[in-house]
CSV table of C-alpha atoms in Angstrom, one decimal:
chain,number,residue,atom,x,y,z
A,495,MET,CA,79.9,221.0,137.9
A,496,ILE,CA,82.7,220.2,140.8
A,497,ASP,CA,83.5,221.0,143.5
A,498,ASN,CA,85.3,224.0,145.3
A,499,HIS,CA,88.1,221.7,146.8
A,500,SER,CA,88.6,219.1,143.4
A,501,SER,CA,89.3,222.6,141.4
A,502,VAL,CA,92.5,223.2,142.8
A,503,TYR,CA,94.0,220.2,140.5
A,504,CYS,CA,91.6,220.3,137.4
A,505,GLU,CA,90.9,224.2,137.0
A,506,GLY,CA,87.9,224.0,133.9
A,507,LEU,CA,86.8,220.5,134.7
A,508,SER,CA,83.6,221.5,134.8
A,509,GLY,CA,80.8,218.4,135.3
A,510,ALA,CA,78.0,220.7,133.0
A,511,SER,CA,75.3,218.5,130.2
A,512,CYS,CA,77.2,219.1,126.5
A,513,GLN,CA,73.5,219.3,126.1
A,514,GLU,CA,73.0,223.3,127.2
A,515,PRO,CA,74.9,225.4,124.6
A,516,ALA,CA,74.4,228.2,126.4
A,517,GLY,CA,77.9,226.7,128.7
A,518,LEU,CA,80.0,228.4,126.0
A,519,ARG,CA,78.0,231.6,126.0
A,520,ALA,CA,78.1,232.2,130.2
A,521,PRO,CA,80.5,234.0,132.0
A,522,HIS,CA,83.1,231.5,134.0
A,523,SER,CA,85.2,231.7,136.7
A,524,GLY,CA,88.5,231.1,136.7
A,525,PHE,CA,87.9,227.4,138.4
A,526,SER,CA,84.3,227.0,137.2
A,527,CYS,CA,84.0,226.1,141.1
A,528,SER,CA,80.6,225.3,141.8
A,529,THR,CA,79.6,225.2,146.1
A,530,GLU,CA,76.8,222.8,145.1
A,531,PRO,CA,77.2,219.4,145.7
A,532,LEU,CA,77.6,216.6,143.3
A,533,LYS,CA,75.6,213.8,143.8
A,534,ARG,CA,76.2,210.5,141.9
A,535,ALA,CA,73.8,208.3,140.5
A,536,GLY,CA,72.2,206.0,143.2
A,537,GLY,CA,74.8,206.9,146.2
A,538,PRO,CA,75.1,209.0,148.9
A,539,ASP,CA,78.2,212.0,148.9
A,540,THR,CA,81.4,210.9,148.7
A,541,ALA,CA,84.3,211.6,151.3
A,542,ALA,CA,86.8,214.4,151.7
A,543,GLY,CA,84.1,217.3,151.2
A,544,THR,CA,84.3,216.1,146.9
A,545,GLY,CA,80.6,215.6,146.7
A,546,PRO,CA,79.4,213.3,143.8
A,547,LEU,CA,79.2,212.7,139.9
A,548,PRO,CA,77.2,210.7,137.5
A,549,ASP,CA,78.1,206.9,138.6
A,550,PRO,CA,80.4,205.6,135.8
A,551,LEU,CA,82.1,207.7,133.8
A,552,PRO,CA,79.8,209.8,131.3
A,553,GLU,CA,80.6,209.0,127.7
A,554,PRO,CA,81.0,210.0,125.2
A,555,VAL,CA,82.9,213.9,126.7
A,556,CYS,CA,82.6,217.4,124.7
A,557,GLN,CA,85.4,219.1,125.5
A,558,TYR,CA,86.3,222.9,124.1
A,559,THR,CA,87.9,226.2,125.5
A,560,THR,CA,86.6,229.4,127.2
A,561,TYR,CA,88.1,232.7,127.1
A,562,ARG,CA,88.2,234.6,130.6
A,563,ASP,CA,89.9,237.7,131.0
A,564,GLY,CA,92.1,236.7,127.2
A,565,ASP,CA,93.2,233.7,129.3
A,566,PRO,CA,92.6,230.3,127.8
A,567,VAL,CA,90.4,227.5,130.5
A,568,VAL,CA,89.5,224.3,129.6
A,569,ARG,CA,86.1,223.0,129.6
A,570,VAL,CA,84.7,219.3,129.8
A,571,CYS,CA,80.7,218.9,129.1
A,572,TYR,CA,79.3,215.5,130.5
A,573,CYS,CA,76.6,213.5,128.2
A,574,SER,CA,73.9,211.8,130.1
A,575,THR,CA,75.2,208.3,129.5
A,576,THR,CA,76.0,205.9,131.8
A,577,ARG,CA,77.1,202.3,132.5
A,578,ASN,CA,75.8,200.7,134.9
A,579,SER,CA,77.3,199.4,138.4
A,580,SER,CA,75.2,198.4,141.6
A,581,ALA,CA,78.5,199.9,143.9
A,582,GLU,CA,77.9,203.0,146.0
A,583,GLU,CA,79.8,205.5,147.4
A,584,PRO,CA,79.7,205.2,151.4
A,585,GLN,CA,78.6,208.2,153.5
A,586,ALA,CA,81.2,211.0,154.0
A,587,GLU,CA,80.8,210.8,157.8
A,588,ALA,CA,80.9,207.3,157.9
A,589,LEU,CA,84.1,207.1,156.2
A,590,LEU,CA,85.8,209.6,158.4
A,591,SER,CA,84.8,207.8,161.5
A,592,THR,CA,87.0,205.4,159.9
A,593,LEU,CA,89.9,207.2,160.2
A,594,SER,CA,92.1,208.3,163.6
A,595,ARG,CA,91.3,211.9,164.7
A,596,GLN,CA,95.1,213.2,163.7
A,597,GLN,CA,93.8,211.7,160.2
A,598,VAL,CA,90.5,213.8,160.5
A,599,THR,CA,92.6,217.1,161.1
A,600,THR,CA,94.5,216.9,158.2
A,601,VAL,CA,91.7,216.0,155.5
A,602,ARG,CA,90.1,219.1,156.9
A,603,LYS,CA,93.3,221.1,157.0
A,604,ARG,CA,94.1,220.1,153.4
A,605,LEU,CA,90.1,221.0,151.8
A,606,ASP,CA,90.5,224.1,153.7
A,607,ASN,CA,93.6,225.2,152.3
A,608,TYR,CA,91.8,224.5,148.8
A,609,THR,CA,88.9,226.2,149.4
A,610,GLU,CA,91.4,229.6,150.1
A,611,THR,CA,93.4,228.9,147.0
A,612,LEU,CA,90.2,228.7,145.3
A,613,ARG,CA,89.6,232.4,146.3
A,614,LYS,CA,92.2,234.3,144.8
A,615,ARG,CA,91.7,234.9,141.4
A,616,ASN,CA,94.1,233.1,139.2
A,617,ARG,CA,94.4,235.0,135.3
A,618,GLN,CA,96.9,232.8,134.6
A,619,PRO,CA,96.2,230.8,131.2
A,620,ILE,CA,97.2,226.9,130.3
A,621,ARG,CA,100.2,226.2,132.3
A,622,ASP,CA,101.3,223.2,130.3
A,623,VAL,CA,104.1,221.1,131.5
A,624,HIS,CA,105.7,220.8,128.2
A,625,ASP,CA,106.5,224.8,128.6
A,626,LEU,CA,108.9,224.5,131.5
A,627,SER,CA,113.0,224.2,131.5
A,628,SER,CA,114.3,220.4,132.2
A,629,CYS,CA,115.6,222.1,135.6
A,630,ASP,CA,112.3,223.4,136.3
A,631,LEU,CA,110.7,219.9,135.6
A,632,ARG,CA,113.2,218.4,138.3
A,633,ARG,CA,112.0,220.8,140.3
A,634,LEU,CA,108.3,220.1,139.8
A,635,GLY,CA,108.7,216.6,140.1
A,636,PHE,CA,110.1,216.6,143.0
A,637,ILE,CA,107.5,218.8,144.7
A,638,THR,CA,104.7,216.6,142.7
A,639,HIS,CA,105.9,213.3,144.7
A,640,ILE,CA,105.2,214.8,147.9
A,641,GLU,CA,101.3,216.0,146.9
A,642,LEU,CA,100.7,212.6,145.5
A,643,SER,CA,101.7,211.4,148.9
A,644,THR,CA,99.7,213.4,151.2
A,645,PHE,CA,96.7,213.7,148.7
A,646,LEU,CA,96.4,210.4,148.9
A,647,LEU,CA,97.0,208.7,152.5
A,648,PRO,CA,93.9,211.1,153.5
A,649,LEU,CA,92.1,208.9,150.8
A,650,GLY,CA,93.6,205.3,152.3
A,651,VAL,CA,95.7,204.9,148.9
A,652,GLN,CA,99.5,204.5,150.0
A,653,THR,CA,101.9,205.3,146.8
A,654,LYS,CA,105.1,202.7,146.5
A,655,ARG,CA,107.3,202.5,144.5
A,656,THR,CA,108.1,199.3,142.8
A,657,ARG,CA,110.8,197.6,141.8
A,658,PRO,CA,111.3,197.6,137.8
A,659,PRO,CA,112.0,193.6,136.8
A,660,ARG,CA,114.8,192.4,135.5
A,661,ARG,CA,114.5,192.3,131.6
A,662,SER,CA,117.1,192.9,128.8
A,663,SER,CA,116.5,195.4,126.4
A,664,ARG,CA,117.9,195.4,122.9
A,665,ASP,CA,120.6,197.9,121.5
A,666,GLY,CA,119.0,197.6,118.2
A,667,GLY,CA,116.2,197.4,116.4
A,668,VAL,CA,112.6,199.1,117.4
A,669,PHE,CA,110.8,196.7,119.5
A,670,GLY,CA,112.0,195.9,123.2
A,671,VAL,CA,114.2,199.0,122.8
A,672,PRO,CA,113.7,202.0,125.6
A,673,LEU,CA,112.2,204.8,124.6
A,674,ASP,CA,115.3,207.1,125.4
A,675,ALA,CA,117.3,205.5,123.0
A,676,LEU,CA,115.3,205.6,120.0
A,677,LEU,CA,114.4,208.9,120.5
A,678,HIS,CA,118.5,209.1,120.4
A,679,ASN,CA,119.0,207.2,117.3
A,680,ASP,CA,116.4,209.7,115.9
A,681,ARG,CA,117.4,213.1,117.0
A,682,LYS,CA,120.5,212.4,114.7
A,683,SER,CA,118.5,212.4,111.7
A,684,SER,CA,115.8,214.5,113.2
A,685,ALA,CA,116.6,216.8,115.7
A,686,GLY,CA,114.2,217.5,118.5
A,687,VAL,CA,112.4,214.9,118.1
A,688,LYS,CA,110.5,214.4,121.1
A,689,VAL,CA,108.2,210.8,120.1
A,690,PRO,CA,110.0,208.4,118.5
A,691,ILE,CA,109.6,208.4,114.5
A,692,VAL,CA,108.3,204.7,114.3
A,693,PHE,CA,105.3,206.1,116.4
A,694,GLN,CA,104.4,208.2,114.8
A,695,LYS,CA,104.8,206.9,111.6
A,696,LEU,CA,102.1,204.3,112.9
A,697,LEU,CA,99.8,206.9,114.8
A,698,CYS,CA,99.9,208.4,111.1
A,699,ILE,CA,98.8,205.3,108.7
A,700,LEU,CA,95.9,205.2,111.3
A,701,GLU,CA,94.9,208.4,111.1
A,702,GLN,CA,95.0,208.9,107.4
A,703,SER,CA,93.8,205.4,106.8
A,704,GLY,CA,92.1,204.0,110.0
A,705,LEU,CA,89.8,206.2,111.8
A,706,GLN,CA,86.9,205.7,109.6
A,707,THR,CA,87.7,201.9,109.5
A,708,GLU,CA,84.8,199.8,111.2
A,709,GLY,CA,86.8,197.9,114.8
A,710,ILE,CA,90.0,199.9,114.2
A,711,LEU,CA,92.4,199.1,117.2
A,712,ARG,CA,90.5,196.0,117.7
A,713,VAL,CA,89.9,193.9,114.7
A,714,PRO,CA,93.4,192.0,114.8
A,715,GLY,CA,95.0,191.5,111.6
A,716,SER,CA,97.2,188.4,110.7
A,717,ALA,CA,99.9,187.5,113.1
A,718,ALA,CA,102.4,185.7,110.5
A,719,ARG,CA,102.2,189.4,108.7
A,720,LEU,CA,102.9,190.8,112.0
A,721,LYS,CA,105.8,188.9,112.3
A,722,TYR,CA,107.2,189.3,109.3
A,723,LEU,CA,106.6,193.5,109.6
A,724,ARG,CA,108.0,193.8,113.0
A,725,ARG,CA,111.4,191.5,111.7
A,726,GLU,CA,111.7,193.8,109.1
A,727,LEU,CA,111.3,196.9,111.2
A,728,ASP,CA,113.7,195.5,113.4
A,729,ARG,CA,116.5,195.2,110.3
A,730,CYS,CA,116.1,198.3,108.6
A,731,SER,CA,113.7,200.5,110.2
A,732,GLY,CA,116.1,203.5,108.6
A,733,ARG,CA,114.5,202.2,105.2
A,734,PHE,CA,111.6,200.2,105.8
A,735,ASP,CA,108.6,200.8,103.1
A,736,TRP,CA,105.6,202.5,104.8
A,737,SER,CA,103.8,202.7,102.0
A,738,ALA,CA,103.3,198.4,102.4
A,739,VAL,CA,102.0,199.1,106.1
A,740,ARG,CA,98.3,198.5,105.8
A,741,GLN,CA,95.5,200.0,108.6
A,742,VAL,CA,95.5,196.8,110.6
A,743,ASP,CA,99.3,196.2,110.4
A,744,ALA,CA,99.7,199.9,112.1
A,745,ALA,CA,97.2,199.6,114.6
A,746,GLY,CA,98.5,195.4,115.7
A,747,LEU,CA,102.3,197.1,115.5
A,748,LEU,CA,101.4,200.3,117.6
A,749,LYS,CA,100.2,197.6,120.4
A,750,LEU,CA,102.8,195.7,120.0
A,751,PHE,CA,105.4,198.5,120.7
A,752,ILE,CA,103.9,199.6,123.8
A,753,ARG,CA,103.5,195.9,125.2
A,754,GLU,CA,107.3,195.6,124.3
A,755,LEU,CA,108.6,198.4,125.6
A,756,PRO,CA,111.1,197.1,128.5
A,757,THR,CA,109.7,200.3,131.1
A,758,PRO,CA,106.0,200.5,130.8
A,759,LEU,CA,105.1,203.6,129.0
A,760,LEU,CA,103.3,204.2,132.5
A,761,THR,CA,106.9,203.2,134.2
A,762,HIS,CA,107.3,200.7,136.6
A,763,THR,CA,108.0,203.0,139.0
A,764,HIS,CA,104.7,204.2,139.3
A,765,LEU,CA,102.1,201.3,137.7
A,766,SER,CA,101.1,199.8,141.1
A,767,THR,CA,100.0,203.6,142.2
A,768,TYR,CA,98.4,203.9,138.5
A,769,LEU,CA,96.4,201.3,139.3
A,770,ALA,CA,96.0,201.7,143.2
A,771,VAL,CA,93.9,205.1,142.3
A,772,LEU,CA,91.2,203.0,141.5
A,773,GLY,CA,90.4,202.6,144.9
A,774,VAL,CA,89.5,206.4,145.1
A,775,SER,CA,85.6,206.3,146.3
A,776,SER,CA,85.6,210.4,144.3
A,777,LEU,CA,85.7,210.2,140.4
A,778,VAL,CA,87.4,214.1,140.7
A,779,HIS,CA,90.2,212.5,143.2
A,780,GLN,CA,90.9,210.0,140.6
A,781,VAL,CA,91.4,212.5,137.9
A,782,GLN,CA,93.8,214.6,140.3
A,783,ALA,CA,95.6,211.8,141.0
A,784,LEU,CA,96.2,210.8,137.4
A,785,GLN,CA,97.4,214.0,136.9
A,786,LEU,CA,100.3,214.5,139.5
A,787,LEU,CA,101.2,210.7,138.3
A,788,THR,CA,101.7,211.8,134.8
A,789,LEU,CA,103.7,215.4,136.1
A,790,LEU,CA,106.4,212.5,137.1
A,791,LEU,CA,106.4,210.4,134.6
A,792,PRO,CA,109.6,211.0,132.5
A,793,GLU,CA,109.7,213.4,129.5
A,794,SER,CA,110.0,210.6,126.6
A,795,ASN,CA,107.6,208.7,127.9
A,796,ARG,CA,104.9,211.4,128.5
A,797,ASP,CA,105.5,213.0,125.2
A,798,THR,CA,104.9,209.7,123.9
A,799,LEU,CA,101.7,208.7,126.0
A,800,ARG,CA,100.6,212.5,124.6
A,801,ALA,CA,101.0,211.5,121.5
A,802,LEU,CA,98.8,208.2,122.0
A,803,LEU,CA,95.9,209.9,123.8
A,804,VAL,CA,95.4,212.4,120.9
A,805,PHE,CA,95.2,209.8,118.5
A,806,LEU,CA,93.0,207.8,121.0
A,807,ARG,CA,90.4,211.2,121.5
A,808,LYS,CA,90.3,211.1,117.6
A,809,VAL,CA,89.4,207.6,116.8
A,810,VAL,CA,86.9,208.3,119.6
A,811,SER,CA,85.4,211.1,117.7
A,812,HIS,CA,84.8,208.8,114.6
A,813,GLN,CA,83.1,206.8,116.1
A,814,ASP,CA,79.7,206.9,114.8
A,815,GLN,CA,82.1,205.3,111.2
A,816,ASN,CA,84.5,203.3,113.5
A,817,ARG,CA,81.9,201.6,115.7
A,818,MET,CA,84.6,202.6,118.9
A,819,SER,CA,83.4,204.2,121.3
A,820,LEU,CA,85.0,205.9,124.4
A,821,TRP,CA,84.8,202.5,126.5
A,822,ASN,CA,85.3,200.2,123.3
A,823,VAL,CA,88.4,201.8,122.5
A,824,SER,CA,90.0,201.9,126.5
A,825,MET,CA,89.2,198.3,126.5
A,826,VAL,CA,91.4,197.0,123.6
A,827,VAL,CA,94.5,199.9,124.9
A,828,ALA,CA,94.1,198.9,128.3
A,829,PRO,CA,95.9,195.3,128.2
A,830,ASN,CA,99.2,197.1,126.3
A,831,LEU,CA,99.4,199.8,129.1
A,832,PHE,CA,98.6,197.8,132.0
A,833,ALA,CA,99.3,194.7,131.8
A,834,CYS,CA,97.9,191.3,133.2
A,835,ARG,CA,99.8,188.9,135.5
A,836,HIS,CA,100.6,185.6,134.2
A,837,ARG,CA,98.7,182.9,136.5
A,838,GLY,CA,99.7,180.0,134.7
A,839,ASN,CA,97.2,177.8,132.5
A,840,LYS,CA,94.7,176.6,135.1
A,841,ARG,CA,93.1,179.1,136.3
A,842,SER,CA,90.1,178.6,138.4
A,843,ILE,CA,87.2,181.1,138.6
A,844,THR,CA,88.0,183.6,141.5
A,845,MET,CA,91.4,184.3,139.2
A,846,GLN,CA,89.5,184.5,136.1
A,847,GLN,CA,87.1,186.9,138.0
A,848,GLU,CA,90.2,189.2,139.2
A,849,GLU,CA,91.5,188.9,135.9
A,850,MET,CA,88.7,190.6,134.4
A,851,GLU,CA,88.4,193.4,137.7
A,852,GLU,CA,91.9,194.3,136.4
A,853,ALA,CA,91.0,194.7,132.8
A,854,VAL,CA,88.0,196.7,133.9
A,855,GLY,CA,90.1,198.8,136.1
A,856,GLY,CA,92.7,199.4,133.6
A,857,ALA,CA,89.6,200.6,130.6
A,858,HIS,CA,88.5,202.7,133.4
A,859,LEU,CA,91.7,204.4,134.2
A,860,VAL,CA,92.6,204.5,130.5
A,861,GLN,CA,89.0,207.0,129.8
A,862,LEU,CA,89.8,208.9,132.4
A,863,MET,CA,93.2,209.9,130.9
A,864,ILE,CA,91.3,210.3,127.0
A,865,THR,CA,88.4,212.3,128.6
A,866,HIS,CA,90.8,214.9,130.7
A,867,GLN,CA,93.6,214.2,128.9
A,868,ASP,CA,94.3,218.5,128.3
A,869,LEU,CA,94.4,218.3,132.5
A,870,LEU,CA,96.9,215.6,132.5
A,871,TRP,CA,99.6,218.3,131.2
A,872,THR,CA,98.6,221.4,133.0
A,873,VAL,CA,101.0,222.8,135.7
A,874,PRO,CA,98.6,223.1,138.6
A,875,ALA,CA,99.3,227.0,139.7
A,876,PHE,CA,100.4,226.3,143.6
A,877,LEU,CA,102.7,223.3,142.2
A,878,LEU,CA,104.5,226.2,140.1
A,879,SER,CA,104.1,228.9,142.7
A,880,GLN,CA,106.2,226.2,145.1
A,881,VAL,CA,109.0,226.0,141.5
A,882,ARG,CA,109.8,228.9,141.4
A,883,GLN,CA,109.5,229.6,145.8
A,884,MET,CA,112.5,226.7,145.5
A,885,ASN,CA,114.5,228.4,142.5
A,886,GLN,CA,114.6,231.9,144.1
A,887,VAL,CA,115.8,229.9,147.5
A,888,SER,CA,118.5,228.4,145.2
A,889,ASN,CA,119.5,231.7,144.2
A,890,GLN,CA,119.7,233.0,146.8
A,891,LYS,CA,122.0,229.9,147.9
A,892,GLU,CA,124.0,230.3,145.0
A,893,GLY,CA,125.0,234.3,146.2
A,894,GLY,CA,127.5,232.6,148.9
A,895,LEU,CA,127.4,235.9,150.2
A,896,GLY,CA,128.7,236.7,153.8
A,897,LYS,CA,125.8,238.7,156.0
A,898,THR,CA,129.0,242.0,155.3
A,899,THR,CA,129.3,242.1,151.9
A,900,ARG,CA,125.7,242.0,150.8
A,901,ARG,CA,124.6,244.8,153.2
A,902,LEU,CA,127.4,246.5,151.9
A,903,LEU,CA,126.8,245.6,148.5
A,904,LYS,CA,123.1,246.6,148.8
A,905,ARG,CA,124.4,249.9,150.5
A,906,ILE,CA,126.2,250.9,146.5
A,907,ASN,CA,123.3,249.7,144.8
A,908,ASP,CA,120.8,250.9,146.7
A,909,LYS,CA,120.0,253.8,144.3
A,910,ASN,CA,120.1,251.7,141.0
A,911,ASP,CA,117.8,249.5,142.1
A,912,GLY,CA,115.4,252.8,143.3
A,913,ASN,CA,115.7,253.8,139.7
A,914,LEU,CA,115.1,250.3,138.7
A,915,VAL,CA,112.2,249.8,140.5
A,916,THR,CA,110.7,252.8,139.1
A,917,GLU,CA,110.6,251.5,135.7
A,918,LEU,CA,109.4,248.2,137.1
A,919,SER,CA,106.2,249.7,138.6
A,920,ALA,CA,105.3,251.6,135.5
A,921,GLY,CA,105.1,248.7,134.1
A,922,VAL,CA,107.9,248.6,130.9
A,923,ILE,CA,109.5,245.5,130.5
A,924,ARG,CA,112.7,245.0,127.8
A,925,VAL,CA,112.1,242.2,125.4
A,926,HIS,CA,115.3,240.5,123.4
A,927,ALA,CA,115.3,238.8,120.1
A,928,PRO,CA,118.9,238.7,119.3
A,929,LEU,CA,118.2,236.4,116.3
A,930,ASN,CA,115.6,239.2,114.6
A,931,THR,CA,116.4,242.1,113.2
A,932,LYS,CA,114.7,244.3,116.0
A,933,VAL,CA,116.9,242.9,118.4
A,934,SER,CA,115.2,244.8,122.1
A,935,MET,CA,112.8,246.8,122.3
A,936,ALA,CA,111.1,248.7,125.5
A,937,ILE,CA,107.5,247.6,125.7
A,938,GLN,CA,104.5,249.3,128.3
A,939,LEU,CA,102.8,247.3,129.8
A,940,ASP,CA,99.0,247.1,130.6
A,941,GLY,CA,96.4,244.7,132.0
A,942,GLN,CA,95.7,243.6,128.3
A,943,THR,CA,99.1,242.9,126.5
A,944,THR,CA,99.4,239.4,125.6
A,945,ALA,CA,102.5,237.4,124.7
A,946,LYS,CA,101.2,237.1,121.2
A,947,ASP,CA,101.3,241.4,121.5
A,948,VAL,CA,104.7,241.5,122.0
A,949,ILE,CA,105.6,239.3,119.6
A,950,ALA,CA,103.8,240.7,116.8
A,951,ARG,CA,105.8,243.4,117.2
A,952,PHE,CA,109.0,241.7,116.2
A,953,LYS,CA,107.6,239.4,113.3
A,954,CYS,CA,108.7,239.3,110.3
A,955,GLU,CA,107.3,238.0,106.8
A,956,LYS,CA,109.6,235.1,106.5
A,957,SER,CA,110.1,234.9,110.2
A,958,PRO,CA,110.1,231.2,111.6
A,959,VAL,CA,107.0,230.4,114.6
A,960,GLN,CA,108.3,232.2,117.9
A,961,HIS,CA,107.5,232.0,121.7
A,962,LEU,CA,108.2,234.8,124.1
A,963,TYR,CA,109.7,233.2,126.8
A,964,GLU,CA,110.1,234.2,130.7
A,965,VAL,CA,113.9,233.3,131.7
A,966,GLY,CA,115.1,234.1,135.0
A,967,GLY,CA,114.3,235.6,138.5
A,968,ASN,CA,112.5,232.8,140.3
A,969,ILE,CA,111.8,230.7,137.0
A,970,CYS,CA,114.6,228.7,135.3
A,971,GLU,CA,113.1,229.3,132.0
A,972,ARG,CA,109.4,229.3,130.7
A,973,ARG,CA,107.7,229.1,127.5
A,974,LEU,CA,104.6,231.2,127.5
A,975,HIS,CA,101.4,230.8,126.1
A,976,PRO,CA,100.1,233.3,123.3
A,977,ASP,CA,97.5,234.5,125.2
A,978,CYS,CA,99.3,235.0,128.7
A,979,LEU,CA,98.7,237.9,130.5
A,980,LEU,CA,102.2,239.1,130.9
A,981,LEU,CA,101.5,242.3,133.3
A,982,ASP,CA,100.4,239.4,135.7
A,983,VAL,CA,104.1,237.4,135.1
A,984,TYR,CA,105.6,240.5,135.4
A,985,ARG,CA,103.9,241.3,138.8
A,986,VAL,CA,105.3,237.2,140.0
A,987,ASN,CA,108.8,237.6,139.1
A,988,PRO,CA,109.1,241.5,138.5
A,989,ARG,CA,113.2,240.3,138.2
A,990,CYS,CA,112.9,237.6,135.0
A,991,ASP,CA,114.2,238.3,131.7
A,992,TRP,CA,111.9,238.5,128.7
A,993,LEU,CA,113.0,236.4,125.7
A,994,ILE,CA,111.6,236.1,121.7
A,995,LYS,CA,113.1,233.1,120.4
A,996,PRO,CA,111.9,230.6,117.9
A,997,GLY,CA,110.4,227.0,118.6
A,998,SER,CA,108.5,224.5,117.5
A,999,CYS,CA,103.8,224.6,118.2
């Protein structure tokens, strides 16, 4: 179990042993929190009240979903397997003694705020960043950047944006082409695609023929053949014969594609911050920082990273056949995401040791991202709440009416507004489905009404996959999870419109 403070970000992150099936049956609180301090193996408590965790990362990890009040909550169970590490965590008081009085006050105040947030009941389901509109994502990025800076500063980590090096990018082909350029070309033939088609093709080949292959991603293919396939893909990617690509070829091309992106998958802007997260002593705080960093990634980078991590988790799930454990996969993938600095051919023993430490550190971050990937895409409740507040303030400013005009309009509409409030207080919403046979329907909400219940009322035999959206009010647009309790959304955003429209899963 993790402590209350850390669960503000990582809702549902649990440290219970995966050998206890009772964890699936026992009721959990909304955040799966425990007031009991955690202990790192072989070390005292960590700073900032996080409490200890097994040191280092346990592997493998069992992830599953449970339901509380009808809402899905991601659970993560750690196994008891650990890898050796001699580093001990410094005591919390020892770390606090190195800070100034103002910094200590800031740390304690933030932890108190986290605890207060946890006391409030949270019945909302998983808030996937993919469900937010581009307008809300821009506001989320602004808030997340501030939160990341203020979160890491008391932990001794300073965030700084790295100026990207000058590197020419190609206009055509596949390798060395920016993700946005690839997606622009792919959307000419496949509208709405979020991950480059060539990247999807490579993952598909590996999933179909390579998951059970021993040494997948680790065993290199022929360098000459890899060079030939790369040249052919750059020359005619749209007419390329994918049936000729073997599993070992696809693995090499996948890693080459990631390495040669003109902008790293984790971006030049945030790459140094990713590596700086290694300086955070608490594993839970590292996961929190990775979550915030992932929310800051551009949409194309985030979607591509998500596809990669989903695939890597599948590889790890077949480790009995392919001999690729979580740590092995992380060690193979890390150099492609965290490129090592070139120091020339002549390297001292110290430089070689530093390179090894960087490689291990990068692998540790990849391991965390594979393990906790379901949490990386989740928008913390308090960040979504701040997005709503920003939208509300923005809507009020855009009104642009003088005080006298607003007062007159308020008096004129008092009667109508009163009737509207009476209807809303009864929990009645009007759902619009302009593309359906039934274009509108008034629905009485109760404590158990979910989005999928409403969608079912509009569903036809041949209707495509449909989603319920929360539109307007204090949000631009948000796709609601099928198990989302609508009465809770209604209370948070009573002036929103409810819209059903088709969309991808």
